[in-house]
XYZ file of C-alpha atoms in Angstrom:
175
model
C -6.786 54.840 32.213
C -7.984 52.251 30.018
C -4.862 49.617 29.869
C -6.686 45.891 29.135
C -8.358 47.814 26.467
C -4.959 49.267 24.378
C -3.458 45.736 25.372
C -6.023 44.223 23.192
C -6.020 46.339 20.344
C -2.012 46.001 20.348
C -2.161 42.204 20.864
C -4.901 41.882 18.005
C -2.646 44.456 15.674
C 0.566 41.852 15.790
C -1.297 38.943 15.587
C -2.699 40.367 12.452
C 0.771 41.071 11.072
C 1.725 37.809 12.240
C -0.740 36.471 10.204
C -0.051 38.205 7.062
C 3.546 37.867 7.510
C 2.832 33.723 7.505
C -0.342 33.588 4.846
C -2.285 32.472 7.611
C -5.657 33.093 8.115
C -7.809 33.991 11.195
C -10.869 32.542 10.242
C -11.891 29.361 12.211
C -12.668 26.204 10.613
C -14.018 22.909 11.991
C -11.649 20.368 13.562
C -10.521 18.041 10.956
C -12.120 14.695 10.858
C -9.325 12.365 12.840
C -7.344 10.200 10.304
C -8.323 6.659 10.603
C -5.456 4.358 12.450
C -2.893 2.133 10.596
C -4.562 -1.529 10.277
C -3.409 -3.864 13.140
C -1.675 -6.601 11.559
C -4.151 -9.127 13.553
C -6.871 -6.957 12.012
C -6.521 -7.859 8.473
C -6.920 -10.889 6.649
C -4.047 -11.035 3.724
C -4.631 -13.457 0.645
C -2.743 -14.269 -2.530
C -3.847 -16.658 -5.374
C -2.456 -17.695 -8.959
C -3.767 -15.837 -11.784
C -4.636 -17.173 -15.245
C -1.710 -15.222 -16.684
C 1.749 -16.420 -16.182
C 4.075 -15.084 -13.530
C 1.004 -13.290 -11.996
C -0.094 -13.370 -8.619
C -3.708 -11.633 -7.042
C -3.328 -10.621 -3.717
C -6.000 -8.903 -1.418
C -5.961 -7.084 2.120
C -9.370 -6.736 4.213
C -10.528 -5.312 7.240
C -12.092 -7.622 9.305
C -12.292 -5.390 12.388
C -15.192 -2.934 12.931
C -13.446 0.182 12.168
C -11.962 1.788 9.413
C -8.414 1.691 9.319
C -5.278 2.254 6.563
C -2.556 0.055 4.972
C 0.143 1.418 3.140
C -1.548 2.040 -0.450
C 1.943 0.197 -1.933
C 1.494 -3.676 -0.752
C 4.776 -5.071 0.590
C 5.384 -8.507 -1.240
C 8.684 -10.294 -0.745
C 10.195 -13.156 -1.972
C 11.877 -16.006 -0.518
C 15.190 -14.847 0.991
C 15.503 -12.528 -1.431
C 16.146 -9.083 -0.934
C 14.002 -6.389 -1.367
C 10.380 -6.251 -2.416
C 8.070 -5.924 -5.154
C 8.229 -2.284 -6.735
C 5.071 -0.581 -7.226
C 3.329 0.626 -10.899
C 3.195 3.305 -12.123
C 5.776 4.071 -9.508
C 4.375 5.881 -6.170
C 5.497 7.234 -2.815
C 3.947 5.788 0.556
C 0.680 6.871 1.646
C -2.426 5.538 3.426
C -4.919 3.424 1.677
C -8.146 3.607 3.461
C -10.015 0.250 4.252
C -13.811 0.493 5.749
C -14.678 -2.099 7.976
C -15.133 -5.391 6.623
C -13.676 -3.654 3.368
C -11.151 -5.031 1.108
C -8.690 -3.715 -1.530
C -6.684 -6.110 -4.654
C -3.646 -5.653 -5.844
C -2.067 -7.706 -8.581
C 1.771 -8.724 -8.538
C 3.950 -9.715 -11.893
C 7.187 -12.049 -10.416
C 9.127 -12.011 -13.455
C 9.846 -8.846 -15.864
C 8.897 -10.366 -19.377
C 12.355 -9.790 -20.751
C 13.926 -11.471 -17.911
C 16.743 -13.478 -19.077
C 18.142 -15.350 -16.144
C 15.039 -15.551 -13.458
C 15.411 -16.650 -9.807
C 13.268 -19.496 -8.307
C 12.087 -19.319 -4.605
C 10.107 -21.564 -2.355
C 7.832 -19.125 -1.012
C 6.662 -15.136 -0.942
C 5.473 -12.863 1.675
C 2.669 -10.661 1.423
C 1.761 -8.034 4.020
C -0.609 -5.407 3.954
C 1.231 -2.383 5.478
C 5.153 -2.294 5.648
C 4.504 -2.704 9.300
C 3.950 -5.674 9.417
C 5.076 -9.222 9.651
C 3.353 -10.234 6.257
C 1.334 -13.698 5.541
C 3.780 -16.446 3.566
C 2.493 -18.152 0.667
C 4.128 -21.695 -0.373
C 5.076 -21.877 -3.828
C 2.846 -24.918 -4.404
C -0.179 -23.008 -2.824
C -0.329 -20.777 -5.730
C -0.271 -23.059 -8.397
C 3.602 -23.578 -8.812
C 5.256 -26.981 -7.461
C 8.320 -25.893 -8.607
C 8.715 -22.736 -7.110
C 7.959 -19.042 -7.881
C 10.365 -17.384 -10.855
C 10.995 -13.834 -9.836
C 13.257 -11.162 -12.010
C 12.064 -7.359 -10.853
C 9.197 -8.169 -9.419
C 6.144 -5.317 -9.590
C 2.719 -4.894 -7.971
C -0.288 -2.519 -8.716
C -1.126 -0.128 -5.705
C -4.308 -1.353 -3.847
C -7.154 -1.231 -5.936
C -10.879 -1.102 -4.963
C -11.481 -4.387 -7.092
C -9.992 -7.179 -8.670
C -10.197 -5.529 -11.972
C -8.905 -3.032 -11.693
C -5.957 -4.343 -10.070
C -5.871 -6.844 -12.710
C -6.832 -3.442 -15.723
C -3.201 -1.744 -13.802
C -1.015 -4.392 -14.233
C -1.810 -5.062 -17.945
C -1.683 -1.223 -18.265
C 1.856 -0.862 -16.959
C 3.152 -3.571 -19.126
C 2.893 -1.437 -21.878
């Protein structure tokens, strides 16, 4: 008697139904290339300048560690003791942005909504690459404003392979 055999063949049957029942396939595909690791906050160097426009900060993330890595592809700016943070445009869920090493990505942040009617001023703002982390602070003075930073619904660009293109999506989602 031949058990292992009919075993199989009924083992192979269900799994087959199984698989139909789920839209699952049999066939075998490679493994999936491993997702690249969340940024260490001690492996990126954070920036944030003035712009030329008013109200308008540049702010940039790199890798400076040998390995690819992601930051959250919305940048988390905050300001003073405010709460909350900037909100991203066009608005976007969370999701990795993917830095190669030594790689950088720009984002560009507006601090005050142009119809802003009663503005807040604040010393300082916080930018960090990935929600995870602690953030870099940026003196008000540092970028170009003595007097402190005016913020009103503050909004930033997702992280953008240049600096013009961060700069092209902010002018794009004034409009």
């Amino acid at each position: 008697m031949r058990t292992r055999p009919a075993l199989a063949a009924a083992a192979a049957a269900s799994l087959a139904v199984l698989l139909t029942a789920t839209g699952a396939s049999a066939a075998v595909s490679a493994p999936a290339a491993p997702a690249a690791a969340t940024c260490g906050e001690a492996s990126v160097t954070v920036t944030a300048t003035r712009s030329e426009a008013a109200d308008v900060v540049r702010i940039s993330v790199t890798n400076k560690s040998g390995r690819a890595c992601v930051v959250d592809r919305i940048p988390t700016v905050t300001f003073g003791d405010l709460d909350g943070a900037a909100q991203p445009v066009p608005p976007a869920e969370s999701s990795p942005y993917r830095l190669a090493a030594g790689g950088s990505a720009y984002a560009a942040v507006r601090t005050v909504d142009p119809a802003a009617e009663d503005p807040r001023t604040v010393a300082y703002l916080t930018v960090a690459g990935d929600p995870s982390h602690h953030g870099t602070r940026f003196d008000a003075s540092s970028l170009g404003s003595p007097e402190g930073i005016r913020v009103w619904e503050p909004v930033t660009t997702l992280w953008q392979p240049t600096r013009a293109k961060a700069d092209a999506a902010l002018a794009a989602a004034r409009h």
